[in-house]
Every structure is written in C-alpha cells, then in structure tokens.
C-alpha cells in the first residue's frame, strides 16, 4: 500500500511537470508496466484528479482542469512562492482580495512542513498602513475585464478621463497590463478605429457585454510595450537639454535611463537630455543634482528656473523676518 501511494504521488508530480505524457514514458519513469500506469491513472481519477487520455499514435495522458480544486503537490520553492504571493496580494493595488489572501495563506501555513514554516516566518514583514491608492482596482472589476478579454466579447463602459470628463466607450478588449500600481486595458476602440489603452480604475463596465469579435493582431511589441510607450509619451510632454558643470562619472548614477540620457563633455561637465510632465518638474529635478548648470534649451525652462529661484528666495526672506 505504501509503495502504491508513493507511486501515485510520483505519477501526479510527473503529470504536473509536462503538458502531456505517453503511457510508455510514464511506465519507464515509474519502472512499472503500461497496464499499471493505466490502473494508477484510474486511481487518481477516483481521488478527483481529472486525467485526460487520448488513444492512437501520439496519444497520452494529460492533467486537466476539473469541476473542483483537488489537492496540489508543490515543491519547497513553489510553496514559498505561493505564500509570498498571497502576502503581497493582501497589500497590493487590488482591492477585495486582502481578506481572501490572508485566509488562503493561513490554510497554506497550517499544512506546511516545519522547515518551510520557519522560512516563511523568518521572512514575514510588517506593512506600514497607508491610504488606499487612488488607482486601486476592485478584484471583481479586474475579473470582469479579464473575462471579456478571454471570451473576445465587445465591452461597453463609462470612462472618466484625467480631466474628470465622463464618456461612453465601446471596444474590443485584448489584454490587461499592470504598470506599477496601475492596471490598463489594451483594446481596439470601435469609435476611433485605433488601438487605445484605458486605466481600469476609471472604467465602469456595462453588462451584458457585446457580441464576440475576431481578434486582431496586437500592436508591434505587444500589449505591455504599447502601454509603456503611452505612459512614456504622457509623462514626457516637456523636454530639455542642460549642461551640468560636473564630471559625467559624478552624474551618471543619478540619471535613470527611463527619463534622461547623458552625453560626455570636456571632463568637467556633461550634457543631460531630460523629459518630464512639465517645465516646472524639470526645474525642480535640476536642483536635485546639486551642481551648477546651464540650460541649453528650451528658453521656457530657463525662465521657469528663474521663477523657482525667486520663489525660494522669497520664502527664505519670509522665514528670516518671522
């Protein structure tokens, strides 16, 4: 009996590691006959594991999805990965899953072997309570949008723009993309006949959904690249070139590739090309370098730097007089 149980566990583990196995391969791995493999597969089915079988050339066994969730076999690293994922889910940018995540984590911890429980407890962290981020998305809303993406059904929704204006949109939804604490839907906009990305936290879907559609080919680079390009375009409305009077080695670590590029100078200076939402933001960023600088272009940034300097001087004078 113990030998049979151990073999069933090995068989289940093998089925979880590959999409499909032939009966001969499983028999070789388990060192049994194909007939024994067939009997063991039947036993797994009796335990609630949906093992699909196909006959003929190229046929084999495949672990399928069932009506209920049977027990899972996870190795040590997989168990810890699931536990850490549940911890993060309890405090992430999705609302409505905090309590279910903690309940699932409690159940998982109860059946963990002591060696894993100790590792999990050693890596437990306290989370500083913070107000819910404005871009947090309800789990049910994410599930609804993900469902229509999978089913290839048109979606109608009310959408609130960044300026507060409300509008009705109808789209062919394709992919959900997460960027930081925000979720985006990449979709083909029916009214504009073009690809668009929408912040999910600004959407109010209308049910029932629309008719099914034939999927189009996603924009070049895929959904994630499409969203990243849009975000970069939105956050770099203002651009400038500035000479920083310091060696490039001193400045290099301070310039992230996502918002600036550096050009070497004469050894005592370098040129940085920056992008930001506005010239005001650029002016504030320049002070963070804490070195003398010369604005090469545009003139608007030069004037904004003067205004910012005058404001700081005025505030300093007021504080001294007080």
Coordinates of C-alpha atoms in Angstrom, one line a residue:
X1 CA 0.0 0.0 0.0
X2 CA 2.8 2.4 0.9
X3 CA 4.6 1.6 -2.4
X4 CA 1.4 2.2 -4.4
X5 CA 0.7 5.5 -2.6
X6 CA 4.3 6.7 -3.2
X7 CA 4.0 5.7 -6.9
X8 CA 0.7 7.7 -7.2
X9 CA 2.4 10.8 -5.8
X10 CA 5.3 10.4 -8.3
X11 CA 2.8 9.9 -11.1
X12 CA 0.9 13.1 -10.1
X13 CA 4.1 15.0 -9.9
X14 CA 5.2 13.9 -13.4
X15 CA 1.8 14.9 -14.8
X16 CA 2.1 18.4 -13.3
X17 CA 5.6 18.9 -14.9
X18 CA 4.7 18.3 -18.6
X19 CA 1.6 19.1 -20.8
X20 CA 1.3 15.5 -22.0
X21 CA 3.0 12.2 -21.3
X22 CA 2.8 8.9 -23.3
X23 CA 2.0 5.8 -21.4
X24 CA 5.4 4.3 -22.3
X25 CA 7.3 7.3 -21.0
X26 CA 5.4 7.2 -17.7
X27 CA 6.0 3.5 -17.4
X28 CA 9.7 4.0 -17.9
X29 CA 9.9 6.8 -15.3
X30 CA 7.9 4.8 -12.7
X31 CA 9.6 1.5 -13.6
X32 CA 6.3 -0.3 -14.0
X33 CA 4.2 -1.7 -16.9
X34 CA 1.9 0.4 -19.0
X35 CA -1.0 -1.6 -17.5
X36 CA 0.0 -0.5 -14.0
X37 CA 0.1 3.1 -15.3
X38 CA -3.5 2.8 -16.6
X39 CA -4.6 1.4 -13.2
X40 CA -2.8 4.3 -11.3
X41 CA -4.4 6.8 -13.6
X42 CA -7.8 5.4 -12.7
X43 CA -7.0 5.7 -9.0
X44 CA -6.1 9.4 -9.5
X45 CA -9.4 10.0 -11.2
X46 CA -11.2 8.3 -8.2
X47 CA -9.4 10.8 -6.0
X48 CA -10.7 13.8 -8.0
X49 CA -7.8 14.5 -10.4
X50 CA -9.0 14.9 -14.0
X51 CA -6.5 12.9 -16.0
X52 CA -7.4 13.0 -19.7
X53 CA -6.3 10.2 -22.0
X54 CA -6.1 10.1 -25.8
X55 CA -5.5 6.9 -27.9
X56 CA -3.7 6.2 -31.1
X57 CA -0.3 7.4 -32.4
X58 CA 0.8 10.4 -30.4
X59 CA -1.7 9.8 -27.7
X60 CA -1.0 10.0 -24.0
X61 CA -2.1 11.3 -20.6
X62 CA -2.7 15.0 -19.6
X63 CA -3.7 16.5 -16.3
X64 CA -6.8 18.6 -17.0
X65 CA -9.0 21.0 -15.1
X66 CA -11.9 19.6 -13.1
X67 CA -15.0 20.9 -11.5
X68 CA -13.4 21.1 -8.1
X69 CA -10.0 22.0 -6.8
X70 CA -8.1 18.8 -5.9
X71 CA -5.0 18.8 -3.6
X72 CA -1.9 20.2 -5.2
X73 CA 1.7 18.9 -4.9
X74 CA 4.2 21.7 -4.6
X75 CA 7.9 21.6 -4.0
X76 CA 9.5 23.8 -1.4
X77 CA 10.3 26.7 -3.7
X78 CA 6.8 26.6 -5.2
X79 CA 5.2 26.6 -1.8
X80 CA 7.1 29.6 -0.6
X81 CA 6.5 31.5 -3.9
X82 CA 2.7 30.9 -3.4
X83 CA 2.9 32.1 0.2
X84 CA 4.8 35.3 -0.6
X85 CA 2.4 36.0 -3.5
X86 CA -0.5 35.7 -1.1
X87 CA 1.3 38.1 1.4
X88 CA 1.8 40.6 -1.4
X89 CA -1.8 40.2 -2.6
X90 CA -3.1 41.2 0.8
X91 CA -1.4 44.6 0.5
X92 CA -1.3 45.2 -3.3
X93 CA -3.1 47.6 -5.7
X94 CA -6.1 45.3 -6.0
X95 CA -9.0 45.8 -3.5
X96 CA -11.3 43.0 -2.4
X97 CA -8.6 40.2 -2.2
X98 CA -6.9 41.2 1.0
X99 CA -9.0 39.0 3.3
X100 CA -9.2 36.0 0.9
X101 CA -5.4 36.2 0.5
X102 CA -4.9 36.1 4.3
X103 CA -7.4 33.2 4.7
X104 CA -5.6 31.2 1.9
X105 CA -2.2 32.0 3.5
X106 CA -3.4 30.8 6.9
X107 CA -4.6 27.5 5.4
X108 CA -1.3 27.0 3.5
X109 CA 0.8 27.7 6.6
X110 CA -1.2 25.1 8.6
X111 CA -0.1 22.3 6.3
X112 CA 3.4 23.5 5.7
X113 CA 6.2 21.3 7.0
X114 CA 8.1 23.0 9.8
X115 CA 11.2 23.7 7.7
X116 CA 9.1 25.8 5.4
X117 CA 7.0 27.4 8.1
X118 CA 10.2 28.6 9.8
X119 CA 11.5 30.1 6.5
X120 CA 8.2 31.9 5.9
X121 CA 8.0 33.3 9.5
X122 CA 11.6 34.5 9.2
X123 CA 10.7 36.5 6.1
X124 CA 7.5 37.9 7.5
X125 CA 7.4 41.7 7.3
X126 CA 5.2 44.4 8.8
X127 CA 3.5 46.7 6.3
X128 CA 3.1 50.4 7.0
X129 CA -0.5 51.3 6.9
X130 CA -1.1 53.7 4.0
X131 CA -4.2 55.2 2.5
X132 CA -5.6 53.2 -0.4
X133 CA -4.0 54.4 -3.7
X134 CA -6.4 56.2 -6.0
X135 CA -5.6 53.8 -8.8
X136 CA -6.5 50.7 -6.8
X137 CA -8.8 48.3 -8.7
X138 CA -11.5 46.1 -7.3
X139 CA -10.8 42.4 -7.9
X140 CA -14.3 41.8 -9.3
X141 CA -13.8 44.6 -11.9
X142 CA -10.5 43.0 -12.9
X143 CA -12.1 39.6 -13.2
X144 CA -14.9 41.1 -15.4
X145 CA -12.5 42.8 -17.8
X146 CA -10.2 39.7 -17.9
X147 CA -13.2 37.5 -18.7
X148 CA -14.3 39.6 -21.8
X149 CA -10.7 39.7 -23.0
X150 CA -10.6 35.9 -22.9
X151 CA -14.0 35.5 -24.5
X152 CA -13.3 38.0 -27.2
X153 CA -16.5 39.9 -26.5
X154 CA -17.0 43.6 -27.1
X155 CA -17.1 45.8 -23.9
X156 CA -19.1 49.0 -23.3
X157 CA -18.1 51.2 -20.4
X158 CA -18.3 54.7 -19.0
X159 CA -14.8 56.2 -18.8
X160 CA -13.6 59.1 -16.7
X161 CA -10.7 61.0 -18.3
X162 CA -7.9 62.6 -16.4
X163 CA -9.6 65.9 -16.6
X164 CA -12.8 64.4 -15.0
X165 CA -14.9 64.3 -18.2
X166 CA -17.1 61.2 -18.5
X167 CA -17.7 59.5 -21.8
X168 CA -19.1 56.2 -23.1
X169 CA -16.7 53.9 -25.0
X170 CA -17.1 50.6 -26.8
X171 CA -14.1 48.5 -27.5
X172 CA -12.7 45.1 -28.5
X173 CA -10.8 44.2 -25.3
X174 CA -7.5 42.3 -25.7
X175 CA -5.1 42.4 -22.7
X176 CA -4.8 43.6 -19.1
X177 CA -1.4 45.2 -18.3
X178 CA -0.1 46.2 -14.9
X179 CA 2.4 49.0 -14.6
X180 CA 3.4 49.8 -11.0
X181 CA 0.2 50.3 -9.0
X182 CA -2.0 50.9 -12.1
X183 CA -3.9 48.5 -14.3
X184 CA -4.5 49.2 -18.0
X185 CA -6.8 47.6 -20.7
X186 CA -5.4 47.5 -24.2
X187 CA -8.3 47.5 -26.6
X188 CA -9.3 48.4 -30.2
X189 CA -11.5 51.4 -29.9
X190 CA -14.6 51.0 -32.2
X191 CA -15.4 54.7 -32.4
X192 CA -11.9 55.8 -33.2
X193 CA -10.8 52.8 -35.2
X194 CA -7.5 52.6 -33.5
X195 CA -5.7 51.0 -30.5
X196 CA -6.1 52.6 -27.1
X197 CA -5.1 51.9 -23.5
X198 CA -7.5 52.7 -20.7
X199 CA -6.9 52.9 -16.9
X200 CA -9.1 50.2 -15.4
X201 CA -9.7 52.2 -12.2
X202 CA -11.5 54.8 -14.4
X203 CA -13.8 52.3 -16.1
X204 CA -17.4 51.3 -15.2
X205 CA -18.3 48.3 -17.4
X206 CA -21.8 47.9 -18.7
X207 CA -23.4 44.4 -18.5
X208 CA -24.3 42.5 -20.6
X209 CA -21.3 42.6 -22.8
X210 CA -21.5 42.9 -26.6
X211 CA -21.1 40.4 -29.4
X212 CA -18.0 38.3 -30.0
X213 CA -15.3 39.6 -32.3
X214 CA -12.5 38.2 -34.4
X215 CA -9.2 39.1 -32.7
X216 CA -6.8 41.5 -34.5
X217 CA -3.1 41.3 -34.3
X218 CA -1.8 43.3 -31.4
X219 CA 0.4 46.4 -32.0
X220 CA 4.1 45.8 -32.6
X221 CA 5.8 44.8 -29.4
X222 CA 2.7 43.5 -27.7
X223 CA 0.3 44.9 -25.2
X224 CA 2.9 45.7 -22.5
X225 CA 5.1 47.7 -24.9
X226 CA 2.0 49.6 -26.1
X227 CA 1.1 50.7 -22.6
X228 CA 4.8 51.6 -21.8
X229 CA 5.0 53.7 -24.8
X230 CA 1.8 55.5 -23.9
X231 CA 2.9 56.2 -20.4
X232 CA 6.3 57.5 -21.6
X233 CA 4.5 59.8 -24.0
X234 CA 2.2 61.1 -21.3
X235 CA 5.0 61.8 -18.8
X236 CA 7.4 63.4 -21.2
X237 CA 5.4 66.4 -22.6
X238 CA 8.4 68.7 -21.7
X239 CA 11.9 68.1 -22.9
X240 CA 15.2 69.9 -22.3
X241 CA 19.0 69.8 -22.7
X242 CA 21.1 71.0 -19.8
X243 CA 24.8 71.3 -19.3
X244 CA 25.8 70.1 -15.8
X245 CA 29.1 71.5 -14.6
X246 CA 30.4 68.3 -13.1
X247 CA 32.1 65.2 -14.5
X248 CA 29.9 62.6 -16.1
X249 CA 31.1 60.0 -13.6
X250 CA 29.6 62.1 -10.8
X251 CA 26.2 62.4 -12.5
X252 CA 25.8 59.0 -14.2
X253 CA 24.3 57.2 -11.2
X254 CA 21.7 60.0 -10.8
X255 CA 20.2 59.7 -14.3
X256 CA 17.8 56.8 -14.9
X257 CA 17.5 55.7 -18.5
X258 CA 13.7 55.9 -18.4
X259 CA 13.8 59.7 -18.1
X260 CA 17.2 61.0 -19.3
X261 CA 20.3 60.4 -21.3
X262 CA 23.8 61.7 -20.8
X263 CA 26.5 63.0 -23.2
X264 CA 30.1 63.3 -22.1
X265 CA 31.6 66.8 -22.0
X266 CA 35.1 68.1 -21.6
X267 CA 35.9 66.2 -18.4
X268 CA 34.5 68.9 -16.1
X269 CA 30.9 69.0 -17.5
X270 CA 28.4 66.8 -19.2
X271 CA 25.1 67.3 -21.1
X272 CA 21.8 65.7 -19.9
X273 CA 18.7 65.4 -22.0
X274 CA 15.6 65.2 -19.8
X275 CA 11.9 64.5 -20.2
X276 CA 9.1 65.3 -17.7
X277 CA 5.4 66.2 -17.5
X278 CA 6.2 70.0 -17.4
X279 CA 9.0 72.6 -17.4
X280 CA 8.2 73.1 -13.7
X281 CA 9.0 69.5 -13.0
X282 CA 12.2 69.8 -14.9
X283 CA 13.3 72.8 -13.0
X284 CA 12.7 71.0 -9.7
X285 CA 14.6 68.0 -10.9
X286 CA 17.7 70.1 -11.8
X287 CA 18.1 71.3 -8.2
X288 CA 18.4 67.6 -7.1
X289 CA 21.8 67.3 -9.0
X290 CA 23.2 69.9 -6.6
X291 CA 25.7 71.2 -9.1
X292 CA 25.9 74.4 -11.2
X293 CA 24.1 74.1 -14.6
X294 CA 23.4 75.9 -17.8
X295 CA 20.1 75.5 -19.7
X296 CA 20.8 74.9 -23.3
X297 CA 17.2 74.6 -24.4
X298 CA 14.3 75.5 -24.3
X299 CA 14.0 79.1 -23.2
X300 CA 10.9 78.2 -21.2
X301 CA 12.9 76.1 -18.8
X302 CA 15.4 78.9 -18.3
X303 CA 12.5 81.2 -17.3
X304 CA 11.0 78.5 -15.0
X305 CA 14.3 78.1 -13.2
X306 CA 14.4 81.9 -12.6
X307 CA 10.9 81.8 -11.2
X308 CA 11.7 78.9 -9.0
X309 CA 14.8 80.6 -7.7
X310 CA 12.9 83.8 -7.0
X311 CA 10.2 81.9 -5.1
X312 CA 12.8 80.1 -2.9
X313 CA 14.4 83.4 -2.2
X314 CA 11.1 85.0 -1.2
X315 CA 10.2 82.1 1.1
X316 CA 13.6 82.3 2.7
X317 CA 13.2 86.0 3.3
X318 CA 9.8 85.5 4.9
X319 CA 11.1 82.8 7.2
X320 CA 14.0 85.1 8.3
X321 CA 11.7 88.0 9.0
X322 CA 9.4 85.8 11.1

